[in-house]
Amino acid sequence: MTAAAMQAKPPQTPRPNADQVREILIVDDHPLMCDALALTLKISFGLKNVRTARSLGAAIEQIKAQGAPDAVILDLNLPDARGAEGIVTLRRQLPDVPITMISADLEGAMISAAMAAGAQGYISKSLSREALVDSLRRMWDGEFVTPEGYEPDQADAKDEARAELARRFATLTPQQMRILRLICQGKANKEISYELSIAEATVKTHITAIMSKINARRRTQAVLLANSIRLFEAC
């Protein structure tokens, strides 16, 4: 769907607006960036507690232990997730929570992939404090926000196809996502078995499930599909 259509689409379930957001989770492996962002949010939105995580895995564990936050700010490149993978994975855990992707990478294809995967917005790390706060407030009020100058695809069918594919990838289990990442890196079943310390037969079983879930017939097709939504960015 186009950006205009996305903005016109109401949320499926009620959620807090910007003034009601009280608990935020920042997922970023850069301590200085993470601390500065947390301080900015505390001051600008009057928040007493801003949760942080240094990796996607740590964020998921924290969500399981402490519950869902009101909003998430997610770095594009994490130690255990790059590209749209973080959005796809968190969407499975937080279907109704606004997730903002933050990055210095403003490539149009990456922005499109993040939005198709379910991001509420995509913002630059170089934004001023005032622009950052304004962008987050608009997103938390329900608006879809992208960098100035970004031109989304005009073809509704292409946008919807990306979003549908992202939804299919979101059905993969964490182990299946790890295996798919290794497939994208060109690893053979034996290598995947060794790296994940699981039986080769188990790898084959997971691959069969992956192919079924994403509707792919061959490994090369699975890689192409992952590339099409920038699932692992450098896949």
Tab-separated table of N, CA and C in Angstrom, residues 56 74-76 78 81-91 99 101 231:
chain	number	residue	atom	x	y	z
A	56	LEU	N	18.744	-8.010	20.037
A	56	LEU	CA	17.370	-8.453	19.801
A	56	LEU	C	17.001	-9.565	20.773
A	74	LEU	N	14.088	0.782	17.771
A	74	LEU	CA	14.941	-0.341	17.386
A	74	LEU	C	16.038	0.094	16.430
A	75	ASP	N	17.287	-0.205	16.773
A	75	ASP	CA	18.413	0.066	15.887
A	75	ASP	C	18.375	-0.899	14.708
A	76	LEU	N	18.755	-0.415	13.531
A	76	LEU	CA	18.738	-1.256	12.337
A	76	LEU	C	19.723	-2.411	12.432
A	78	LEU	N	22.027	-4.714	14.791
A	78	LEU	CA	22.315	-5.213	16.125
A	78	LEU	C	23.278	-6.388	16.034
A	81	ALA	N	21.024	-9.256	14.831
A	81	ALA	CA	19.986	-9.004	13.826
A	81	ALA	C	20.349	-7.775	13.008
A	82	ARG	N	20.230	-7.899	11.691
A	82	ARG	CA	20.515	-6.792	10.799
A	82	ARG	C	19.378	-6.674	9.795
A	83	GLY	N	19.083	-5.448	9.389
A	83	GLY	CA	18.017	-5.264	8.413
A	83	GLY	C	16.645	-5.388	9.054
A	84	ALA	N	15.694	-5.919	8.283
A	84	ALA	CA	14.298	-5.990	8.728
A	84	ALA	C	14.039	-7.112	9.726
A	85	GLU	N	15.042	-7.949	9.990
A	85	GLU	CA	14.828	-9.086	10.890
A	85	GLU	C	14.321	-8.653	12.265
A	86	GLY	N	14.872	-7.572	12.791
A	86	GLY	CA	14.459	-7.119	14.116
A	86	GLY	C	12.986	-6.764	14.165
A	87	ILE	N	12.508	-6.041	13.132
A	87	ILE	CA	11.094	-5.663	13.074
A	87	ILE	C	10.222	-6.911	12.949
A	88	VAL	N	10.602	-7.808	12.031
A	88	VAL	CA	9.815	-9.023	11.798
A	88	VAL	C	9.697	-9.831	13.087
A	89	THR	N	10.808	-9.970	13.802
A	89	THR	CA	10.811	-10.773	15.027
A	89	THR	C	10.001	-10.110	16.135
A	90	LEU	N	10.186	-8.808	16.341
A	90	LEU	CA	9.456	-8.114	17.404
A	90	LEU	C	7.963	-8.002	17.097
A	91	ARG	N	7.615	-7.935	15.816
A	91	ARG	CA	6.191	-7.875	15.462
A	91	ARG	C	5.456	-9.128	15.944
A	99	ILE	N	6.626	0.316	16.649
A	99	ILE	CA	8.070	0.076	16.613
A	99	ILE	C	8.702	1.064	15.637
A	101	MET	N	12.081	2.241	13.708
A	101	MET	CA	13.435	1.873	13.297
A	101	MET	C	14.277	3.140	13.249
A	231	LEU	N	15.656	-8.806	4.752
A	231	LEU	CA	15.468	-9.431	6.063
A	231	LEU	C	16.735	-9.402	6.897
